Coordinates of C-alpha atoms in Angstrom, one line a residue:
M1095 CA 53.3 -2.6 -4.3
F1096 CA 51.0 -5.6 -4.6
E1097 CA 49.7 -6.8 -7.9
G1098 CA 46.3 -8.4 -8.4
G1099 CA 43.5 -8.8 -6.0
D1100 CA 41.1 -6.1 -4.8
Y1101 CA 43.0 -4.9 -1.8
D1102 CA 43.4 -1.2 -1.0
V1103 CA 46.9 -0.8 -2.6
Q1104 CA 47.3 2.7 -1.2
R1105 CA 46.8 1.5 2.4
V1106 CA 49.5 -1.1 2.0
A1107 CA 51.7 1.2 0.1
G1108 CA 51.5 3.6 3.1
I1109 CA 53.7 1.3 5.1
G1110 CA 57.1 2.8 5.0
P1111 CA 60.6 1.9 6.3
A1112 CA 60.7 2.4 10.0
N1113 CA 64.0 4.3 10.1
W1114 CA 62.6 7.1 7.9
L1115 CA 59.4 7.8 10.0
R1116 CA 58.4 10.0 12.9
P1117 CA 56.7 8.5 16.0
N1118 CA 53.1 9.2 14.8
E1119 CA 54.0 7.7 11.4
L1120 CA 55.5 4.6 13.1
L1121 CA 52.2 4.1 14.9
R1122 CA 50.3 4.3 11.7
N1123 CA 52.7 1.8 10.3
C1124 CA 51.8 -0.6 13.0
E1125 CA 48.1 0.0 12.5
R1126 CA 48.3 -0.5 8.8
S1127 CA 50.4 -3.6 9.2
V1128 CA 47.8 -5.3 11.4
A1129 CA 45.1 -4.5 8.9
A1130 CA 47.3 -5.9 6.1
Q1131 CA 48.0 -9.0 8.1
S1132 CA 44.3 -9.6 8.5
Y1133 CA 43.7 -9.1 4.8
F1134 CA 46.4 -11.6 3.8
E1135 CA 45.1 -14.1 6.4
W1136 CA 41.7 -13.6 4.6
V1137 CA 43.4 -14.4 1.3
R1138 CA 44.8 -17.6 2.8
Y1139 CA 41.4 -18.7 4.1
D1140 CA 39.6 -17.7 1.0
S1141 CA 42.1 -19.6 -1.2
A1142 CA 41.9 -22.7 1.0
A1143 CA 38.0 -22.7 0.7
Q1144 CA 38.2 -22.2 -3.0
L1145 CA 40.7 -25.0 -3.4
H1146 CA 38.3 -27.3 -1.4
K1147 CA 35.5 -26.3 -3.7
L1148 CA 37.5 -27.2 -6.8
V1149 CA 39.3 -30.3 -5.5
V1150 CA 37.1 -31.9 -2.8
A1151 CA 33.5 -30.9 -3.4
P1152 CA 33.1 -32.6 -6.8
L1153 CA 34.2 -35.9 -5.2
E1154 CA 32.2 -35.8 -2.0
D1155 CA 29.4 -38.2 -3.2
T1156 CA 31.7 -40.6 -5.1
P1157 CA 33.5 -43.8 -4.0
V1158 CA 36.7 -41.7 -4.0
A1159 CA 35.5 -40.0 -0.8
L1160 CA 35.6 -43.4 1.0
R1161 CA 39.3 -44.0 0.5
A1162 CA 41.7 -44.0 3.4
V1163 CA 43.4 -41.0 1.8
D1164 CA 40.3 -39.0 0.9
P1165 CA 40.1 -35.9 -1.2
F1166 CA 40.0 -33.7 1.9
S1167 CA 43.4 -35.1 3.1
V1168 CA 44.8 -34.7 -0.3
C1169 CA 43.7 -31.0 -0.4
A1170 CA 45.1 -30.5 3.1
A1171 CA 48.4 -32.1 2.0
Q1172 CA 48.7 -29.6 -0.9
L1173 CA 48.0 -26.7 1.4
A1174 CA 50.6 -28.0 3.9
A1175 CA 53.3 -28.2 1.1
A1176 CA 52.4 -24.7 -0.2
Q1177 CA 52.4 -23.1 3.2
Q1178 CA 55.2 -25.1 4.9
I1179 CA 53.0 -26.4 7.7
T1180 CA 52.1 -29.8 9.0
Q1181 CA 49.4 -32.0 7.6
Q1182 CA 47.4 -31.7 10.8
G1183 CA 47.8 -28.0 10.8
A1184 CA 46.6 -27.8 7.2
E1185 CA 43.6 -29.9 8.0
H1186 CA 42.6 -27.6 10.9
Y1187 CA 43.2 -24.5 8.7
L1188 CA 41.0 -25.9 5.9
T1189 CA 38.3 -26.7 8.4
R1190 CA 38.4 -23.1 9.7
A1191 CA 38.3 -21.8 6.1
L1192 CA 35.1 -23.7 5.4
A1193 CA 33.6 -22.5 8.6
L1194 CA 34.3 -18.9 7.7
R1195 CA 32.8 -19.4 4.2
D1196 CA 29.7 -21.3 5.2
R1197 CA 29.0 -20.4 8.9
L1198 CA 30.6 -17.0 9.5
P1199 CA 30.6 -15.0 6.2
H1200 CA 30.2 -11.6 8.0
V1201 CA 33.2 -12.4 10.3
K1202 CA 35.2 -13.4 7.3
Q1203 CA 34.4 -10.0 5.6
L1204 CA 35.6 -8.2 8.8
L1205 CA 38.9 -10.2 8.5
K1206 CA 39.2 -8.9 4.9
E1207 CA 38.6 -5.4 6.0
G1208 CA 41.1 -5.6 8.9
H1209 CA 38.5 -5.1 11.6
V1210 CA 39.4 -8.4 13.4
A1211 CA 42.9 -9.6 14.2
A1212 CA 43.9 -12.8 12.5
H1213 CA 44.9 -14.6 15.7
H1214 CA 41.3 -14.4 17.0
I1215 CA 39.8 -16.3 14.1
A1216 CA 40.6 -19.8 15.5
Q1217 CA 38.8 -19.1 18.8
I1218 CA 35.8 -17.6 17.1
V1219 CA 35.4 -20.6 14.8
S1220 CA 35.9 -23.2 17.5
R1221 CA 33.4 -21.5 19.9
T1222 CA 30.7 -21.4 17.2
D1223 CA 31.0 -25.1 16.2
L1224 CA 27.7 -25.8 18.1
I1225 CA 25.7 -23.4 15.9
E1226 CA 26.4 -25.4 12.7
G1227 CA 23.0 -26.1 11.1
S1228 CA 21.1 -23.9 13.7
E1229 CA 18.3 -21.7 12.4
H1230 CA 19.9 -18.8 14.2
M1231 CA 23.3 -19.4 12.6
A1232 CA 23.1 -16.3 10.3
D1233 CA 21.8 -14.1 13.1
I1234 CA 24.7 -15.1 15.4
D1235 CA 27.2 -14.5 12.7
R1236 CA 25.8 -10.9 12.2
D1237 CA 25.7 -10.4 16.0
I1238 CA 29.4 -11.4 16.4
A1239 CA 30.4 -9.2 13.5
A1240 CA 28.5 -6.2 14.9
Q1241 CA 30.4 -6.6 18.2
L1242 CA 33.8 -6.9 16.5
R1243 CA 33.2 -3.7 14.6
R1244 CA 33.2 -1.8 17.9
R1245 CA 36.3 0.2 18.6
G1246 CA 38.7 -1.0 21.3
S1247 CA 40.9 -4.0 21.9
W1248 CA 39.8 -7.6 22.2
S1249 CA 41.6 -10.0 24.6
T1250 CA 41.2 -13.7 24.3
N1251 CA 38.8 -13.8 27.3
R1252 CA 36.7 -10.9 25.9
I1253 CA 36.4 -12.7 22.6
R1254 CA 35.4 -15.9 24.4
D1255 CA 32.8 -14.2 26.5
M1256 CA 31.4 -12.1 23.7
V1257 CA 30.9 -15.1 21.3
D1258 CA 29.4 -17.2 24.1
A1259 CA 27.0 -14.4 25.1
M1260 CA 25.8 -13.9 21.5
I1261 CA 25.0 -17.6 21.1
M1262 CA 23.2 -17.8 24.4
L1263 CA 21.1 -14.7 23.8
R1264 CA 20.0 -16.0 20.3
D1265 CA 19.6 -19.7 21.0
P1266 CA 19.5 -20.7 24.7
D1267 CA 17.9 -24.1 23.8
L1268 CA 20.9 -25.0 21.7
V1269 CA 23.3 -24.1 24.5
R1270 CA 21.1 -26.1 26.9
E1271 CA 21.3 -29.2 24.7
N1272 CA 25.0 -28.8 24.2
R1273 CA 25.6 -28.6 28.0
T1274 CA 23.5 -31.7 28.6
E1275 CA 25.7 -33.6 26.2
A1276 CA 28.8 -32.1 27.6
K1277 CA 27.9 -33.2 31.2
K1278 CA 27.9 -36.8 29.9
R1279 CA 31.6 -36.5 29.0
R1280 CA 32.6 -36.2 32.7
G1281 CA 35.4 -38.6 33.6
V1282 CA 38.8 -39.2 35.0
W1283 CA 41.7 -40.8 33.0
N1284 CA 45.2 -41.9 33.9
N1285 CA 47.8 -41.5 31.1
N1286 CA 51.3 -42.9 31.1
I1287 CA 53.7 -40.1 30.2
G1288 CA 57.0 -42.0 30.7
D1289 CA 59.8 -42.0 33.2
G1290 CA 57.6 -43.6 35.8
M1291 CA 55.1 -40.7 35.7
S1292 CA 51.5 -40.4 34.7
A1293 CA 49.1 -37.6 34.1
L1294 CA 45.6 -37.6 35.7
D1295 CA 43.0 -35.9 33.5
A1296 CA 39.7 -35.0 35.0
V1297 CA 36.7 -33.5 33.1
G1298 CA 33.9 -32.0 35.2
S1299 CA 31.7 -29.0 35.5
A1300 CA 33.5 -25.6 35.6
E1301 CA 32.5 -24.8 39.1
T1302 CA 33.5 -28.2 40.5
N1303 CA 36.9 -28.1 39.0
N1304 CA 37.4 -24.5 40.0
L1305 CA 36.7 -25.4 43.6
I1306 CA 39.1 -28.3 43.5
M1307 CA 41.8 -26.1 42.1
Q1308 CA 41.2 -23.5 44.8
R1309 CA 41.5 -26.1 47.5
L1310 CA 44.7 -27.6 46.0
E1311 CA 46.2 -24.1 45.6
K1312 CA 45.3 -23.1 49.2
L1313 CA 47.0 -26.3 50.5
A1314 CA 50.0 -25.8 48.2
M1315 CA 50.5 -22.2 49.5
S1316 CA 50.1 -23.2 53.2
V1317 CA 53.7 -24.4 53.6
C1318 CA 56.5 -22.2 54.8
N1319 CA 59.1 -20.5 52.6
A1320 CA 61.7 -23.1 53.2
D1321 CA 59.8 -25.9 51.5
P1322 CA 61.9 -26.9 48.5
R1323 CA 59.1 -28.0 46.2
R1324 CA 57.7 -25.9 43.4
K1325 CA 54.1 -24.9 43.6
A1326 CA 53.0 -27.4 40.9
E1327 CA 54.7 -30.2 42.9
R1328 CA 53.0 -29.1 46.1
M1329 CA 49.6 -29.1 44.3
A1330 CA 50.2 -32.6 43.1
D1331 CA 51.1 -33.8 46.6
A1332 CA 48.0 -31.9 47.9
L1333 CA 45.8 -33.8 45.5
F1334 CA 47.1 -37.2 46.6
A1335 CA 46.7 -36.2 50.3
T1336 CA 43.2 -34.9 49.8
V1337 CA 41.9 -37.9 47.8
M1338 CA 43.6 -40.6 49.9
G1339 CA 42.9 -39.0 53.2
R1340 CA 46.5 -38.6 54.1
E1341 CA 48.2 -35.7 55.9
F1342 CA 49.6 -32.9 53.8
S1343 CA 52.7 -31.6 55.4
C1344 CA 55.5 -29.1 54.9
E1345 CA 58.9 -30.5 53.7
C1346 CA 61.1 -27.8 55.0
P1347 CA 64.5 -28.9 56.6
K1348 CA 63.0 -28.4 60.1
D1349 CA 66.0 -26.3 61.1
P1350 CA 65.8 -25.5 64.9
K1351 CA 67.2 -22.0 64.2
H1352 CA 64.4 -21.3 61.6
P1353 CA 61.2 -23.0 62.9
C1354 CA 58.6 -24.0 60.3
T1355 CA 55.9 -21.4 59.9
A1356 CA 53.5 -23.5 57.8
S1357 CA 49.8 -22.8 58.5
I1358 CA 48.4 -26.3 57.7
W1359 CA 45.4 -27.3 59.8
T1360 CA 45.8 -30.9 60.8
W1361 CA 42.8 -33.0 61.8
P1362 CA 42.8 -36.5 63.3
A1363 CA 43.2 -39.0 60.4
D1364 CA 40.1 -40.9 61.5
T1365 CA 37.8 -37.9 61.4
M1366 CA 38.7 -35.7 58.5
V1367 CA 41.2 -35.3 55.7
S1368 CA 44.0 -33.0 56.6
G1369 CA 43.7 -29.6 55.1
V1370 CA 43.8 -25.9 55.5
D1371 CA 41.2 -24.1 57.7
M1372 CA 39.6 -22.2 54.8
K1373 CA 36.5 -21.3 53.0
L1374 CA 36.4 -21.7 49.2
V1375 CA 34.5 -18.9 47.5
L1376 CA 33.5 -19.1 43.8
H1377 CA 31.6 -16.0 42.5
V1378 CA 28.7 -16.4 40.0
I1379 CA 27.0 -13.3 38.7
A1380 CA 23.5 -13.7 37.4
D1381 CA 20.1 -11.9 37.5
Q1382 CA 17.4 -13.1 39.9
A1383 CA 14.9 -13.7 37.0
T1384 CA 17.3 -16.3 35.6
V1385 CA 17.9 -17.9 38.9
N1386 CA 14.1 -18.2 39.4
G1387 CA 13.6 -19.6 36.0
D1388 CA 11.7 -16.6 34.6
A1389 CA 14.4 -15.6 32.2
D1390 CA 17.3 -17.2 30.3
H1391 CA 19.9 -14.5 30.4
P1392 CA 23.5 -15.7 30.5
G1393 CA 25.5 -15.5 33.7
Y1394 CA 29.2 -15.1 34.6
L1395 CA 31.3 -17.7 36.5
Q1396 CA 34.6 -16.6 38.1
G1397 CA 37.6 -18.2 36.4
H1398 CA 35.5 -19.6 33.5
G1399 CA 33.5 -16.9 31.8
I1400 CA 30.0 -16.7 30.4
I1401 CA 27.7 -19.5 31.3
S1402 CA 24.2 -20.4 30.2
A1403 CA 21.0 -19.8 32.2
E1404 CA 20.7 -23.6 32.8
H1405 CA 24.2 -23.7 34.2
V1406 CA 23.3 -20.7 36.5
R1407 CA 20.3 -22.6 37.9
D1408 CA 22.4 -25.8 38.3
I1409 CA 24.9 -23.9 40.5
A1410 CA 22.1 -22.1 42.4
E1411 CA 20.5 -25.5 43.3
R1412 CA 23.8 -26.8 44.9
P1413 CA 23.4 -27.2 48.6
E1414 CA 26.5 -25.2 49.4
T1415 CA 25.5 -22.2 47.3
K1416 CA 24.7 -19.0 49.1
Q1417 CA 22.8 -16.4 47.2
R1418 CA 23.5 -12.7 48.0
P1419 CA 21.1 -10.3 46.3
M1420 CA 22.8 -7.1 45.1
R1421 CA 19.8 -5.0 46.2
N1422 CA 19.8 -2.9 43.2
E1423 CA 17.0 -0.4 42.6
Y1424 CA 15.6 -2.2 39.5
E1425 CA 12.6 -4.4 40.0
Q1426 CA 13.1 -6.2 36.6
S1427 CA 16.4 -7.9 36.1
Q1428 CA 18.3 -7.1 33.0
P1429 CA 20.6 -9.3 31.0
L1430 CA 24.4 -8.9 31.4
W1431 CA 24.8 -8.0 27.7
N1432 CA 22.2 -5.3 26.8
D1433 CA 22.2 -2.4 24.3
H1434 CA 22.8 0.2 27.0
D1435 CA 25.9 -1.5 28.4
L1436 CA 27.3 -2.1 24.9
R1437 CA 26.7 1.6 23.9
A1438 CA 28.4 2.8 27.1
E1439 CA 31.4 0.6 26.6
A1440 CA 31.7 1.7 22.9
E1441 CA 31.5 5.4 24.0
Y1442 CA 34.2 4.8 26.6
A1443 CA 36.4 3.1 23.9
D1444 CA 35.9 6.2 21.7
L1445 CA 36.9 8.5 24.5
Y1446 CA 39.9 6.4 25.3
A1447 CA 41.0 6.4 21.6
Q1448 CA 40.6 10.1 21.4
D1449 CA 42.7 10.6 24.6
Q1450 CA 45.4 8.3 23.2
A1451 CA 45.4 10.2 19.9
A1452 CA 45.7 13.5 21.7

C-alpha cells in the first residue's frame, strides 16, 4: 500500500474499509491507525531534521547566517509551503524536529514505533527544554522513553507530571537553577486589547496564583442565582474589589418577591476588604525528608502538578502553611515516583487491558 521507507507495510495494509469490518476488527483499525499516524509524524519530523542538516547546517558559521532572512527561516518557509502551514508553525515544527533528533532520540524512536501519540510530542519537547546541554540529558531521554513504553493511556497532565518527575529525579540541581531564574520573571502587565478593554497578566509562583484564583472563584460564586453576570465577569469584578478594597456585591434585580440569597460576608470598609467568610486550602503532597531538607524528592501541588524539592520547601516555609503528617508506618520517606509504584501501576494497566479485551 505504501511504497518506500522501512515501515511495516503489513501493519498499515491491515487497515481496512470500516463498512466491511466487525466490531473487533474496527477496534484494531483504530489501533493501527494511531500507530500509523505516529509513524507518519515521525517521517515528518525526520524529514524536517534532515532538511535542516542539508540546507541550514552547512551555513551556520558563515556570514549568510547573520542575514535578516537566515537559512533557518528559509528552511522553515520551504517546510511551510510543502505542508500548507504558517511560517511560525513551520519554525516551531523544525525546532521540535531538531530537539527530537539531538535531545530525545529514544522518544523519537518510540514515535516511529507507534508507542507514543503524535499529539504528545510538543509537550514532551517543551518540558525538556531545560535539559539541553545537561550531562543527564541522555539518561532523562531514556527514562522518559521507558515510561512511555508502559501500557495504558497518557493524558496531558500525566505526560506533564511524568516528564517533570523524570527530570527532577535525575538532575534536581538543574531544576533548582531553573526555578531560581523563573522566580525572577514575576510581574504584572496591562495589555490593551481594544474596545476600551485591557487584559491584566500576572506571573507568580504556582501556589500564590492558585490561592488568588481560589479566592476570586469563591467570591464569584457567592452571589445569588439571579445575578445576570457570567462567572468570568464576576471574577473580574471580584479582582477589582479585592485589590482596590471595595465591596463586592450581588447585582441581582433585588426583587421583593424573590429576596437576594447571596452569601457575601461584608466587613467595614475601613477595617478589611469585603469578601467571603472562607478558608482557602491548597494541598501539597511531599515526603517529610524533602520538607526537612534531607532528600530532594519531587512533590505534588494541587492544580499545578509535579514540583521540585526546593519548591516544596519554599511552600513549607510560608507562615500560613500548616503541615499535616500522614502518620504512615514507614520511618524512611519514599519518593513519589519509585519502582514499586510504577510496577504496580503497570500491572493494573495490564489487568485493565485484559479486562477490556475480554
